[in-house]
Amino acid sequence: MLNEILVTSSSMPSKEEFFEEISELWDTHWLTNMGIKHKLLQEKLENYLEVPHVILYTNGHLALENAIAALNLPKGGEVITTPFTFASTTHAIVRNGLVPVFCDINDENYTMDVNKIEALITDQTVAIIPVHVYGSICDVEEIDRIARKYGLKVIYDAAHAFAVKYKGASVACFGDASMFSFHATKVFNTIEGGAVCFKNDSWVQLLNDQKNFGIHGPEEVAYVGGNAKMNEFQAAMGLCNIRHLDEEINKRKLIVEYYIKRLSGIDGIKLPSKQKDVESNYAYFPVVFDGYKYTRNEVFTRLAEKGIAARKYFYPLTNGFECYRNYPTAGTEKTPIAQHIALRVLTLPLYADLRLDDVDRICNIILE
Ligand SMILES: *Cc1c(COP(=O)(O)O)cnc(C)c1O
């Protein structure tokens, strides 16, 4: 019986390394509320991501919700975003009392089609929330130009893009802020976790207070905040994983190159194209089956029958979710390219320790 292959497998340090990292916590008995590990990880990430400020969160979703809240946008304001993303992006907008307006994607790297943004801008538009989907970098220059022209805020959902660089610059430095997810399934994980990165010094206190019930001082509660703090065990996992990250990304690169070697040049199979000036993190391997001898769903089922879990990521589009059915801006027919890709894309298993003979097994099933 051949082993089952999951779509991903979390990166972990050795037990010894993690135990060593957390052993200090038995001396301090300080388990959360911005302890020593939290402080160390924050500094490490500010260096690694080359950004002045990193605020850590218990997960990426709350990081995004809090970043949007910090913009203090008028309720009912319209936010231009992409439906080709994880539920989190759209929910974070709506949970802040804002209205998502869905922009279609381009069919090259599946990020927001910047040529379609301006037509969606109205006098209610307050922000743009694009996604560096699969770790592909959005057209940050054009988005910046549009945001300046219309006075809009920009927050990037960079959940997929940790460690990616564009023209030598860290992905964390674009827009007003960027959100990262450190969920167990992401390239860099803190078990669960996330961060907001930005340059604006005046946001530091606000975001730090906001994630801790709005508590500003021992006897002062300045905001209606929630609780979104990263704890010490999460931060310790991050301190271990960041040591091995470059090596993990290199291993992913070899796997992606092998997939490309096995699957390129085949009619009806579209592979991710290399982006100009981008240093990738090899987070995902999305394959689009468009006119291939098997449909995406057939490939998905054939793999599943052999114990291999690929993922229909992203299907359905967020503008097709049941919970948004009555939203005037929803409807997958409004974003035809995103819908076309969502019906045909499959992300194949990819993680640092995936074996090349397992990649062969996967490709043989797809091609046979
Ligand atoms: C993972 C993910 C999130 C949410 O992050 P969590 O850490 O799981 O809360 C948000 N957006 C995208 C695109 C994601 O993939």
mmCIF file of C-alpha atoms and ligand atoms in Angstrom:
data_model
loop_
_atom_site.group_PDB
_atom_site.id
_atom_site.type_symbol
_atom_site.label_atom_id
_atom_site.label_comp_id
_atom_site.label_asym_id
_atom_site.label_seq_id
_atom_site.Cartn_x
_atom_site.Cartn_y
_atom_site.Cartn_z
ATOM 1 C CA MET A 1 0.000 0.000 0.000
ATOM 2 C CA LEU A 2 1.474 3.316 -1.050
ATOM 3 C CA ASN A 3 1.500 6.155 1.440
ATOM 4 C CA GLU A 4 -1.191 8.818 1.417
ATOM 5 C CA ILE A 5 -0.043 12.251 0.301
ATOM 6 C CA LEU A 6 -1.659 15.318 1.815
ATOM 7 C CA VAL A 7 -1.805 18.632 0.023
ATOM 8 C CA THR A 8 0.558 20.057 2.611
ATOM 9 C CA SER A 9 2.472 19.064 5.712
ATOM 10 C CA SER A 10 3.496 21.617 8.323
ATOM 11 C CA SER A 11 7.145 22.566 8.686
ATOM 12 C CA MET A 12 8.415 21.750 12.176
ATOM 13 C CA PRO A 13 11.754 22.062 13.954
ATOM 14 C CA SER A 14 13.180 19.027 15.758
ATOM 15 C CA LYS A 15 11.554 18.245 19.100
ATOM 16 C CA GLU A 16 14.831 19.069 20.825
ATOM 17 C CA GLU A 17 15.026 22.506 19.215
ATOM 18 C CA PHE A 18 11.464 23.387 20.195
ATOM 19 C CA PHE A 19 11.830 22.042 23.751
ATOM 20 C CA GLU A 20 15.004 24.089 24.170
ATOM 21 C CA GLU A 21 13.199 27.188 22.901
ATOM 22 C CA ILE A 22 10.252 26.819 25.292
ATOM 23 C CA SER A 23 12.123 25.552 28.380
ATOM 24 C CA GLU A 24 12.668 29.115 29.611
ATOM 25 C CA LEU A 25 8.906 29.528 29.943
ATOM 26 C CA TRP A 26 8.976 27.160 32.926
ATOM 27 C CA ASP A 27 11.232 29.697 34.678
ATOM 28 C CA THR A 28 9.233 32.796 33.852
ATOM 29 C CA HIS A 29 5.677 31.383 33.910
ATOM 30 C CA TRP A 30 4.927 34.196 31.428
ATOM 31 C CA LEU A 31 2.838 32.510 28.727
ATOM 32 C CA THR A 32 1.257 35.346 26.770
ATOM 33 C CA ASN A 33 0.746 39.148 26.753
ATOM 34 C CA MET A 34 3.825 40.190 24.813
ATOM 35 C CA GLY A 35 6.456 38.117 26.631
ATOM 36 C CA ILE A 36 10.091 37.504 25.780
ATOM 37 C CA LYS A 37 9.483 35.117 22.850
ATOM 38 C CA HIS A 38 6.925 37.484 21.357
ATOM 39 C CA LYS A 39 9.423 40.339 21.543
ATOM 40 C CA LEU A 40 12.217 38.272 20.001
ATOM 41 C CA LEU A 41 10.054 37.031 17.136
ATOM 42 C CA GLN A 42 8.811 40.521 16.402
ATOM 43 C CA GLU A 43 12.400 41.797 16.114
ATOM 44 C CA LYS A 44 13.436 38.815 13.974
ATOM 45 C CA LEU A 45 10.559 39.401 11.584
ATOM 46 C CA GLU A 46 11.165 43.146 11.329
ATOM 47 C CA ASN A 47 14.668 42.243 10.182
ATOM 48 C CA TYR A 48 13.676 39.354 7.957
ATOM 49 C CA LEU A 49 10.844 41.262 6.261
ATOM 50 C CA GLU A 50 12.815 44.532 6.130
ATOM 51 C CA VAL A 51 9.935 46.592 7.459
ATOM 52 C CA PRO A 52 9.909 49.129 10.348
ATOM 53 C CA HIS A 53 6.932 47.632 12.202
ATOM 54 C CA VAL A 54 5.589 44.123 12.684
ATOM 55 C CA ILE A 55 2.665 43.517 15.046
ATOM 56 C CA LEU A 56 2.030 39.854 15.872
ATOM 57 C CA TYR A 57 -1.402 38.238 16.143
ATOM 58 C CA THR A 58 -2.893 34.943 17.182
ATOM 59 C CA ASN A 59 -3.888 34.303 13.565
ATOM 60 C CA GLY A 60 -3.787 35.951 10.164
ATOM 61 C CA HIS A 61 -7.497 36.577 9.955
ATOM 62 C CA LEU A 62 -7.577 38.731 13.097
ATOM 63 C CA ALA A 63 -4.447 40.504 11.868
ATOM 64 C CA LEU A 64 -6.348 41.506 8.723
ATOM 65 C CA GLU A 65 -9.528 42.445 10.602
ATOM 66 C CA ASN A 66 -7.516 44.613 12.996
ATOM 67 C CA ALA A 67 -5.521 46.273 10.216
ATOM 68 C CA ILE A 68 -8.733 47.220 8.411
ATOM 69 C CA ALA A 69 -10.247 48.488 11.686
ATOM 70 C CA ALA A 70 -7.177 50.687 12.237
ATOM 71 C CA LEU A 71 -7.949 52.558 9.010
ATOM 72 C CA ASN A 72 -11.161 53.782 10.671
ATOM 73 C CA LEU A 73 -13.073 53.784 7.387
ATOM 74 C CA PRO A 74 -16.671 55.032 7.220
ATOM 75 C CA LYS A 75 -19.221 52.200 7.697
ATOM 76 C CA GLY A 76 -20.783 51.137 4.419
ATOM 77 C CA GLY A 77 -17.700 52.239 2.485
ATOM 78 C CA GLU A 78 -16.813 50.158 -0.568
ATOM 79 C CA VAL A 79 -13.631 48.114 -0.679
ATOM 80 C CA ILE A 80 -12.352 46.819 -4.001
ATOM 81 C CA THR A 81 -11.067 43.284 -3.568
ATOM 82 C CA THR A 82 -10.711 39.920 -5.297
ATOM 83 C CA PRO A 83 -13.092 36.963 -5.049
ATOM 84 C CA PHE A 84 -10.230 34.572 -5.905
ATOM 85 C CA THR A 85 -9.044 34.139 -2.335
ATOM 86 C CA PHE A 86 -9.649 32.367 0.947
ATOM 87 C CA ALA A 87 -12.892 33.189 2.830
ATOM 88 C CA SER A 88 -10.894 35.271 5.321
ATOM 89 C CA THR A 89 -10.198 38.227 3.010
ATOM 90 C CA THR A 90 -13.835 38.949 2.175
ATOM 91 C CA HIS A 91 -15.094 38.163 5.690
ATOM 92 C CA ALA A 92 -12.561 40.599 7.216
ATOM 93 C CA ILE A 93 -13.977 43.385 5.032
ATOM 94 C CA VAL A 94 -17.610 42.571 5.812
ATOM 95 C CA ARG A 95 -16.993 42.058 9.540
ATOM 96 C CA ASN A 96 -15.678 45.637 9.587
ATOM 97 C CA GLY A 97 -19.011 46.940 8.268
ATOM 98 C CA LEU A 98 -17.632 47.570 4.783
ATOM 99 C CA VAL A 99 -18.943 46.443 1.402
ATOM 100 C CA PRO A 100 -16.745 44.222 -0.779
ATOM 101 C CA VAL A 101 -16.745 45.152 -4.469
ATOM 102 C CA PHE A 102 -15.276 42.302 -6.475
ATOM 103 C CA CYS A 103 -12.708 42.986 -9.160
ATOM 104 C CA ASP A 104 -11.890 40.259 -11.678
ATOM 105 C CA ILE A 105 -8.433 38.685 -11.841
ATOM 106 C CA ASN A 106 -5.943 38.432 -14.697
ATOM 107 C CA ASP A 107 -5.410 34.986 -16.178
ATOM 108 C CA GLU A 108 -1.627 35.148 -16.012
ATOM 109 C CA ASN A 109 -0.938 35.088 -12.269
ATOM 110 C CA TYR A 110 -4.525 35.252 -10.928
ATOM 111 C CA THR A 111 -4.031 38.487 -8.956
ATOM 112 C CA MET A 112 -6.444 41.420 -9.318
ATOM 113 C CA ASP A 113 -6.713 42.723 -12.911
ATOM 114 C CA VAL A 114 -5.491 46.293 -12.381
ATOM 115 C CA ASN A 115 -7.072 47.377 -15.680
ATOM 116 C CA LYS A 116 -10.502 46.720 -14.182
ATOM 117 C CA ILE A 117 -10.091 48.576 -10.868
ATOM 118 C CA GLU A 118 -10.836 52.153 -11.957
ATOM 119 C CA ALA A 119 -14.210 51.232 -13.487
ATOM 120 C CA LEU A 120 -15.308 49.967 -10.061
ATOM 121 C CA ILE A 121 -14.434 53.154 -8.168
ATOM 122 C CA THR A 122 -17.407 55.224 -6.972
ATOM 123 C CA ASP A 123 -17.694 58.081 -4.465
ATOM 124 C CA GLN A 124 -18.239 55.389 -1.794
ATOM 125 C CA THR A 125 -14.923 53.640 -2.465
ATOM 126 C CA VAL A 126 -12.566 53.867 0.507
ATOM 127 C CA ALA A 127 -9.911 51.172 0.060
ATOM 128 C CA ILE A 128 -8.401 48.411 -2.067
ATOM 129 C CA ILE A 129 -7.609 45.019 -0.522
ATOM 130 C CA PRO A 130 -5.753 42.895 -3.080
ATOM 131 C CA VAL A 131 -4.275 39.433 -2.454
ATOM 132 C CA HIS A 132 -0.802 38.223 -3.465
ATOM 133 C CA VAL A 133 -2.484 34.947 -4.322
ATOM 134 C CA TYR A 134 -0.280 31.789 -4.347
ATOM 135 C CA GLY A 135 2.608 34.134 -3.474
ATOM 136 C CA SER A 136 2.350 35.924 -6.857
ATOM 137 C CA ILE A 137 2.916 39.637 -6.460
ATOM 138 C CA CYS A 138 0.088 41.962 -7.495
ATOM 139 C CA ASP A 139 0.864 44.848 -9.829
ATOM 140 C CA VAL A 140 1.849 46.964 -6.812
ATOM 141 C CA GLU A 141 2.989 49.942 -8.888
ATOM 142 C CA GLU A 142 -0.317 50.319 -10.719
ATOM 143 C CA ILE A 143 -2.334 49.756 -7.532
ATOM 144 C CA ASP A 144 -0.245 52.441 -5.839
ATOM 145 C CA ARG A 145 -0.885 54.851 -8.715
ATOM 146 C CA ILE A 146 -4.658 54.282 -8.588
ATOM 147 C CA ALA A 147 -4.758 54.567 -4.775
ATOM 148 C CA ARG A 148 -2.951 57.903 -4.876
ATOM 149 C CA LYS A 149 -5.098 59.262 -7.690
ATOM 150 C CA TYR A 150 -8.356 58.516 -5.829
ATOM 151 C CA GLY A 151 -7.110 58.876 -2.223
ATOM 152 C CA LEU A 152 -7.719 55.207 -1.324
ATOM 153 C CA LYS A 153 -6.093 53.089 1.392
ATOM 154 C CA VAL A 154 -4.418 49.819 0.420
ATOM 155 C CA ILE A 155 -3.958 46.737 2.597
ATOM 156 C CA TYR A 156 -2.425 43.674 0.995
ATOM 157 C CA ASP A 157 -3.512 40.212 2.038
ATOM 158 C CA ALA A 158 -0.004 38.736 1.837
ATOM 159 C CA ALA A 159 -0.977 35.503 3.620
ATOM 160 C CA HIS A 160 0.629 33.466 0.800
ATOM 161 C CA ALA A 161 3.621 35.689 0.205
ATOM 162 C CA PHE A 162 5.919 35.466 3.237
ATOM 163 C CA ALA A 163 9.571 35.970 2.182
ATOM 164 C CA VAL A 164 8.703 36.931 -1.404
ATOM 165 C CA LYS A 165 10.690 39.785 -2.938
ATOM 166 C CA TYR A 166 9.855 42.099 -5.812
ATOM 167 C CA LYS A 167 12.698 43.998 -7.510
ATOM 168 C CA GLY A 168 14.783 43.146 -4.468
ATOM 169 C CA ALA A 169 12.290 44.716 -2.045
ATOM 170 C CA SER A 170 10.423 42.786 0.628
ATOM 171 C CA VAL A 171 6.765 42.123 -0.123
ATOM 172 C CA ALA A 172 5.992 43.593 3.329
ATOM 173 C CA CYS A 173 6.720 47.161 2.254
ATOM 174 C CA PHE A 174 3.849 47.790 -0.201
ATOM 175 C CA GLY A 175 0.599 49.662 0.450
ATOM 176 C CA ASP A 176 -0.438 51.117 3.817
ATOM 177 C CA ALA A 177 -0.021 47.684 5.412
ATOM 178 C CA SER A 178 0.398 44.001 4.618
ATOM 179 C CA MET A 179 -1.051 41.027 6.469
ATOM 180 C CA PHE A 180 0.732 37.689 6.752
ATOM 181 C CA SER A 181 -0.665 34.388 7.984
ATOM 182 C CA PHE A 182 1.523 32.016 9.971
ATOM 183 C CA HIS A 183 -1.054 29.230 9.948
ATOM 184 C CA ALA A 184 0.288 25.669 10.092
ATOM 185 C CA THR A 185 -0.303 25.263 6.346
ATOM 186 C CA LYS A 186 1.662 28.333 5.309
ATOM 187 C CA VAL A 187 5.323 28.522 4.192
ATOM 188 C CA PHE A 188 6.302 29.965 7.576
ATOM 189 C CA ASN A 189 4.195 28.911 10.560
ATOM 190 C CA THR A 190 3.785 29.691 14.254
ATOM 191 C CA ILE A 191 1.154 26.869 14.545
ATOM 192 C CA GLU A 192 -1.544 29.536 14.229
ATOM 193 C CA GLY A 193 -0.458 33.128 13.899
ATOM 194 C CA GLY A 194 -0.226 36.228 11.792
ATOM 195 C CA ALA A 195 1.198 39.711 11.500
ATOM 196 C CA VAL A 196 0.502 43.178 10.192
ATOM 197 C CA CYS A 197 3.499 45.022 8.697
ATOM 198 C CA PHE A 198 3.674 48.740 7.983
ATOM 199 C CA LYS A 199 5.840 51.860 8.042
ATOM 200 C CA ASN A 200 3.579 54.407 9.749
ATOM 201 C CA ASP A 201 4.913 54.949 13.322
ATOM 202 C CA SER A 202 1.584 56.290 14.593
ATOM 203 C CA TRP A 203 -0.062 52.896 14.059
ATOM 204 C CA VAL A 204 2.145 50.982 16.505
ATOM 205 C CA GLN A 205 0.353 51.953 19.696
ATOM 206 C CA LEU A 206 -3.089 51.746 18.105
ATOM 207 C CA LEU A 207 -2.614 48.215 16.781
ATOM 208 C CA ASN A 208 -0.928 47.003 19.959
ATOM 209 C CA ASP A 209 -3.780 48.366 22.084
ATOM 210 C CA GLN A 210 -6.458 47.096 19.729
ATOM 211 C CA LYS A 211 -5.294 43.466 19.928
ATOM 212 C CA ASN A 212 -5.394 43.606 23.736
ATOM 213 C CA PHE A 213 -8.967 44.795 24.473
ATOM 214 C CA GLY A 214 -8.101 48.406 23.648
ATOM 215 C CA ILE A 215 -6.153 48.667 26.904
ATOM 216 C CA HIS A 216 -3.813 51.639 26.577
ATOM 217 C CA GLY A 217 -2.447 51.873 30.123
ATOM 218 C CA PRO A 218 -2.991 50.278 33.532
ATOM 219 C CA GLU A 219 -6.109 52.356 34.117
ATOM 220 C CA GLU A 220 -7.015 53.459 30.613
ATOM 221 C CA VAL A 221 -9.068 51.633 27.999
ATOM 222 C CA ALA A 222 -8.847 53.796 24.894
ATOM 223 C CA TYR A 223 -10.525 51.657 22.204
ATOM 224 C CA VAL A 224 -13.220 49.018 21.854
ATOM 225 C CA GLY A 225 -10.632 46.343 21.138
ATOM 226 C CA GLY A 226 -10.791 42.573 21.046
ATOM 227 C CA ASN A 227 -8.273 39.903 21.949
ATOM 228 C CA ALA A 228 -5.925 38.807 19.180
ATOM 229 C CA LYS A 229 -2.576 38.369 20.936
ATOM 230 C CA MET A 230 0.037 35.812 19.890
ATOM 231 C CA ASN A 231 1.107 33.618 22.827
ATOM 232 C CA GLU A 232 4.613 32.565 23.832
ATOM 233 C CA PHE A 233 4.377 29.007 22.495
ATOM 234 C CA GLN A 234 3.343 30.275 19.089
ATOM 235 C CA ALA A 235 6.204 32.788 19.092
ATOM 236 C CA ALA A 236 8.676 30.066 20.159
ATOM 237 C CA MET A 237 7.571 27.906 17.220
ATOM 238 C CA GLY A 238 8.143 30.899 14.970
ATOM 239 C CA LEU A 239 11.633 31.487 16.374
ATOM 240 C CA CYS A 240 12.526 27.878 15.521
ATOM 241 C CA ASN A 241 10.901 27.789 12.087
ATOM 242 C CA ILE A 242 12.415 31.073 10.898
ATOM 243 C CA ARG A 243 15.922 29.563 11.385
ATOM 244 C CA HIS A 244 15.153 26.918 8.767
ATOM 245 C CA LEU A 245 12.985 28.923 6.416
ATOM 246 C CA ASP A 246 15.494 29.646 3.640
ATOM 247 C CA GLU A 247 16.386 25.964 3.504
ATOM 248 C CA GLU A 248 12.696 24.995 3.392
ATOM 249 C CA ILE A 249 12.046 27.405 0.530
ATOM 250 C CA ASN A 250 14.999 25.930 -1.378
ATOM 251 C CA LYS A 251 13.557 22.449 -0.981
ATOM 252 C CA ARG A 252 10.185 23.685 -2.230
ATOM 253 C CA LYS A 253 11.928 25.231 -5.227
ATOM 254 C CA LEU A 254 13.412 21.877 -6.267
ATOM 255 C CA ILE A 255 9.995 20.212 -5.993
ATOM 256 C CA VAL A 256 8.325 22.936 -8.057
ATOM 257 C CA GLU A 257 11.038 22.682 -10.702
ATOM 258 C CA TYR A 258 10.482 18.939 -10.864
ATOM 259 C CA TYR A 259 6.706 19.349 -11.226
ATOM 260 C CA ILE A 260 7.324 21.832 -14.053
ATOM 261 C CA LYS A 261 9.699 19.399 -15.767
ATOM 262 C CA ARG A 262 7.108 16.611 -15.603
ATOM 263 C CA LEU A 263 4.023 18.634 -16.566
ATOM 264 C CA SER A 264 5.199 21.310 -19.007
ATOM 265 C CA GLY A 265 4.435 21.304 -22.721
ATOM 266 C CA ILE A 266 1.236 19.304 -22.334
ATOM 267 C CA ASP A 267 -1.888 20.441 -24.174
ATOM 268 C CA GLY A 268 -4.556 21.710 -21.805
ATOM 269 C CA ILE A 269 -2.323 21.911 -18.729
ATOM 270 C CA LYS A 270 -1.409 25.428 -17.691
ATOM 271 C CA LEU A 271 1.379 25.807 -15.132
ATOM 272 C CA PRO A 272 2.181 28.887 -13.027
ATOM 273 C CA SER A 273 4.359 31.276 -15.021
ATOM 274 C CA LYS A 274 7.479 32.759 -13.500
ATOM 275 C CA GLN A 275 6.938 36.415 -12.588
ATOM 276 C CA LYS A 276 9.477 38.948 -13.786
ATOM 277 C CA ASP A 277 11.610 40.502 -11.000
ATOM 278 C CA VAL A 278 10.025 38.254 -8.346
ATOM 279 C CA GLU A 279 11.887 35.989 -5.926
ATOM 280 C CA SER A 280 9.265 33.340 -5.169
ATOM 281 C CA ASN A 281 8.592 31.460 -1.947
ATOM 282 C CA TYR A 282 7.172 28.451 -3.860
ATOM 283 C CA ALA A 283 4.128 28.431 -1.581
ATOM 284 C CA TYR A 284 1.686 26.672 -3.931
ATOM 285 C CA PHE A 285 1.650 24.819 -7.220
ATOM 286 C CA PRO A 286 -1.620 25.743 -8.971
ATOM 287 C CA VAL A 287 -2.344 23.841 -12.183
ATOM 288 C CA VAL A 288 -5.172 24.865 -14.508
ATOM 289 C CA PHE A 289 -6.808 22.088 -16.553
ATOM 290 C CA ASP A 290 -8.286 23.899 -19.541
ATOM 291 C CA GLY A 291 -9.058 21.689 -22.507
ATOM 292 C CA TYR A 292 -7.063 18.765 -21.098
ATOM 293 C CA LYS A 293 -8.240 15.168 -21.713
ATOM 294 C CA TYR A 294 -9.538 15.118 -18.116
ATOM 295 C CA THR A 295 -11.434 17.902 -16.372
ATOM 296 C CA ARG A 296 -10.166 19.381 -13.096
ATOM 297 C CA ASN A 297 -12.798 17.430 -11.174
ATOM 298 C CA GLU A 298 -11.776 14.193 -12.886
ATOM 299 C CA VAL A 299 -8.123 14.771 -12.012
ATOM 300 C CA PHE A 300 -9.122 15.613 -8.436
ATOM 301 C CA THR A 301 -11.096 12.355 -8.132
ATOM 302 C CA ARG A 302 -8.432 10.194 -9.790
ATOM 303 C CA LEU A 303 -5.836 11.544 -7.339
ATOM 304 C CA ALA A 304 -8.192 11.123 -4.363
ATOM 305 C CA GLU A 305 -8.812 7.474 -5.324
ATOM 306 C CA LYS A 306 -5.079 6.881 -5.049
ATOM 307 C CA GLY A 307 -4.834 8.557 -1.641
ATOM 308 C CA ILE A 308 -3.522 11.893 -2.909
ATOM 309 C CA ALA A 309 -5.186 15.056 -1.675
ATOM 310 C CA ALA A 310 -5.026 17.948 -4.121
ATOM 311 C CA ARG A 311 -7.114 21.022 -3.362
ATOM 312 C CA LYS A 312 -9.660 23.059 -5.358
ATOM 313 C CA TYR A 313 -8.054 26.255 -4.182
ATOM 314 C CA PHE A 314 -9.888 28.604 -4.759
ATOM 315 C CA TYR A 315 -13.294 27.140 -5.453
ATOM 316 C CA PRO A 316 -15.916 28.419 -4.881
ATOM 317 C CA LEU A 317 -15.121 32.112 -5.340
ATOM 318 C CA THR A 318 -15.985 34.211 -2.298
ATOM 319 C CA ASN A 319 -18.541 36.205 -4.350
ATOM 320 C CA GLY A 320 -20.379 32.904 -4.849
ATOM 321 C CA PHE A 321 -20.598 32.028 -1.141
ATOM 322 C CA GLU A 322 -24.019 31.217 0.255
ATOM 323 C CA CYS A 323 -23.567 33.853 2.992
ATOM 324 C CA TYR A 324 -23.158 36.605 0.357
ATOM 325 C CA ARG A 325 -26.072 35.498 -1.814
ATOM 326 C CA ASN A 326 -28.130 38.597 -1.051
ATOM 327 C CA TYR A 327 -25.251 41.045 -1.445
ATOM 328 C CA PRO A 328 -25.838 43.333 -4.411
ATOM 329 C CA THR A 329 -22.137 43.151 -5.328
ATOM 330 C CA ALA A 330 -21.942 39.325 -5.199
ATOM 331 C CA GLY A 331 -22.324 36.922 -8.135
ATOM 332 C CA THR A 332 -19.593 34.944 -9.827
ATOM 333 C CA GLU A 333 -20.821 36.009 -13.285
ATOM 334 C CA LYS A 334 -19.438 39.486 -12.551
ATOM 335 C CA THR A 335 -15.897 38.094 -12.426
ATOM 336 C CA PRO A 336 -15.787 35.706 -15.420
ATOM 337 C CA ILE A 337 -12.024 35.094 -15.477
ATOM 338 C CA ALA A 338 -11.949 34.295 -11.774
ATOM 339 C CA GLN A 339 -14.876 31.912 -12.311
ATOM 340 C CA HIS A 340 -13.169 30.298 -15.318
ATOM 341 C CA ILE A 341 -10.013 29.627 -13.258
ATOM 342 C CA ALA A 342 -11.908 28.574 -10.108
ATOM 343 C CA LEU A 343 -13.650 25.837 -12.100
ATOM 344 C CA ARG A 344 -10.376 24.517 -13.549
ATOM 345 C CA VAL A 345 -7.626 24.981 -10.965
ATOM 346 C CA LEU A 346 -6.119 22.416 -8.655
ATOM 347 C CA THR A 347 -3.246 23.037 -6.257
ATOM 348 C CA LEU A 348 -1.037 19.953 -6.144
ATOM 349 C CA PRO A 349 0.645 18.646 -2.972
ATOM 350 C CA LEU A 350 3.653 20.781 -2.055
ATOM 351 C CA TYR A 351 5.748 20.918 1.084
ATOM 352 C CA ALA A 352 9.459 20.932 1.831
ATOM 353 C CA ASP A 353 9.736 17.202 2.568
ATOM 354 C CA LEU A 354 7.608 15.972 -0.336
ATOM 355 C CA ARG A 355 9.680 13.318 -2.108
ATOM 356 C CA LEU A 356 10.430 13.528 -5.799
ATOM 357 C CA ASP A 357 9.211 9.950 -6.310
ATOM 358 C CA ASP A 358 5.893 11.049 -4.808
ATOM 359 C CA VAL A 359 5.851 13.915 -7.334
ATOM 360 C CA ASP A 360 6.377 11.246 -10.013
ATOM 361 C CA ARG A 361 3.451 9.245 -8.662
ATOM 362 C CA ILE A 362 1.219 12.340 -8.733
ATOM 363 C CA CYS A 363 2.289 13.315 -12.262
ATOM 364 C CA ASN A 364 1.871 9.761 -13.566
ATOM 365 C CA ILE A 365 -1.724 9.679 -12.356
ATOM 366 C CA ILE A 366 -2.424 13.051 -13.977
ATOM 367 C CA LEU A 367 -0.808 12.049 -17.277
ATOM 368 C CA GLU A 368 -1.772 8.394 -17.672
HETATM 369 C C1 LIG B 1 -4.550 31.562 5.417
HETATM 370 C C2 LIG B 1 -5.167 32.764 4.814
HETATM 371 C C3 LIG B 1 -5.767 33.775 5.584
HETATM 372 C C4 LIG B 1 -6.088 33.612 7.055
HETATM 373 O O1 LIG B 1 -5.034 33.341 7.852
HETATM 374 P P1 LIG B 1 -5.217 32.488 9.202
HETATM 375 O O2 LIG B 1 -3.856 32.599 9.815
HETATM 376 O O3 LIG B 1 -5.584 31.100 8.811
HETATM 377 O O4 LIG B 1 -6.258 33.160 10.023
HETATM 378 C C5 LIG B 1 -6.182 34.929 4.958
HETATM 379 N N1 LIG B 1 -6.062 35.098 3.634
HETATM 380 C C6 LIG B 1 -5.537 34.136 2.842
HETATM 381 C C7 LIG B 1 -5.409 34.399 1.373
HETATM 382 C C8 LIG B 1 -5.094 32.940 3.404
HETATM 383 O O5 LIG B 1 -4.613 31.975 2.608
#
